[in-house]
């Protein structure tokens, strides 16, 4: 639990305040009896939230007026004290410290909150410590004080995410995780298959069930054509004979193609050999012979050209040699391929005398049948994947619905017990109703007043605190001052009975029962007032007195 909080900017009458000490149960930041504002109650609450890993304090009025500063704080678990420091200028860093708050080790913020998650035994599957705790630290500036939507813990959080967080906090996510994984897997398969259709890796069927039925009819017609074609053939050939005939025709075509490629490669190899053996440039003897036929030719220029050709020849000879090696390897591969094809033809043995026209027509009809069947199989695969996702989604929603009903009953029963303890007579208790996995209502039947709604939100937080591993809650004075005096007296008793930490900011205590005043006083950990007794030792909502030059 949090046991200590201090900062050099926390002052009273010009002196640095001693560390604020916290304890199990109720911890009160107590303001003035007249309800004076701008003395630092909310800032103190945000500082507590900052110690738990929050960030709102870094943009609060206190930081704007006092500048960037460091907060020192300590947690105690199993009798051992752990001290930390955190700067408002580096909110993503937390420093583990020695007993004198000297920095010893730098942590990332997520390391710190993960550490708290483990220490508080709230390391449930897929649960965010900060999102969870922040949802129940209702402080001015955090935008989570909508009394009609108490499950919305952080700004912008929709109903489904709010409900998901509550399910995880009750550690019931583990019960639906297999179903969630089943839906994720079904969704992944469907998305992958759709992507494969988009890029034509698998056949696509446009037209849905209507096209599927048309394909079935077309397949029947084509199969009749295929049977008629076979019957009309003079020889009684089986499907195996036809298949062998088509395969032999394919092999013969492959053999012809390979032989053609061999001839081309052989010619290329011979040309390369000639180029390397005889050269493609004139020799000195060639130039001398040329002079005999053309006495007036400028041999000097020709020799210069010939020297250039010799340099070029050195480069070309290397390229020709490399290409010769490559072509020779290609020829060897083609011969191996030709040998394999000839062996396959020989292994087929005798194949009946099937005409090319018959084989081509047979292949055409068979190909159309195969294409239509592939389209239909693709359609059936798609519908199977869609149905699998639908079933997985239904199973998940059914599991969530069952769990939400259990959570709803537990929370409502606890809120009713708390509500009954607040009044001498029986009054309507707030009710949480889950309509679906992504929808809920929260209300007090037949009572929609502001005070009743805020009371409902406080009782909801207390119910979750008592029913789950949630380590703490925090309620700012703006929430409590909207609740009737009679209910506040009872709520303070519930706060005080908690075996976990409850942080509240409160003022106008003189308006409540003596027992409530005594309870607030005995659980006060920080008292704030005006005239230098504010959290920072000053108040910036008052104009400072300026000296008048005329009076000097």
PDB file of C-alpha atoms in Angstrom, residues 14 30 83-84 124 135 189 213 225 231 245 283 328 337 516 530:
ATOM      1  CA  UNK A  14       6.886  28.969   3.964  1.00  0.00           C
ATOM      2  CA  UNK A  30      -9.357  17.732   4.943  1.00  0.00           C
ATOM      3  CA  UNK A  83      10.851   4.163  -2.129  1.00  0.00           C
ATOM      4  CA  UNK A  84      10.441   5.901  -5.477  1.00  0.00           C
ATOM      5  CA  UNK A 124      -5.029 -10.895 -14.113  1.00  0.00           C
ATOM      6  CA  UNK A 135     -11.330   4.284 -13.371  1.00  0.00           C
ATOM      7  CA  UNK A 189      -8.899 -17.682 -41.047  1.00  0.00           C
ATOM      8  CA  UNK A 213     -26.627 -23.255 -58.133  1.00  0.00           C
ATOM      9  CA  UNK A 225     -21.302 -33.679 -72.924  1.00  0.00           C
ATOM     10  CA  UNK A 231     -19.495 -42.814 -76.261  1.00  0.00           C
ATOM     11  CA  UNK A 245      -3.480 -40.206 -73.647  1.00  0.00           C
ATOM     12  CA  UNK A 283      44.767  -9.073 -86.782  1.00  0.00           C
ATOM     13  CA  UNK A 328      27.117 -25.488 -71.251  1.00  0.00           C
ATOM     14  CA  UNK A 337      15.293 -32.985 -68.580  1.00  0.00           C
ATOM     15  CA  UNK A 516     -18.737  11.850  11.275  1.00  0.00           C
ATOM     16  CA  UNK A 530      -5.763  29.350   3.530  1.00  0.00           C
TER      17      UNK A 530
END
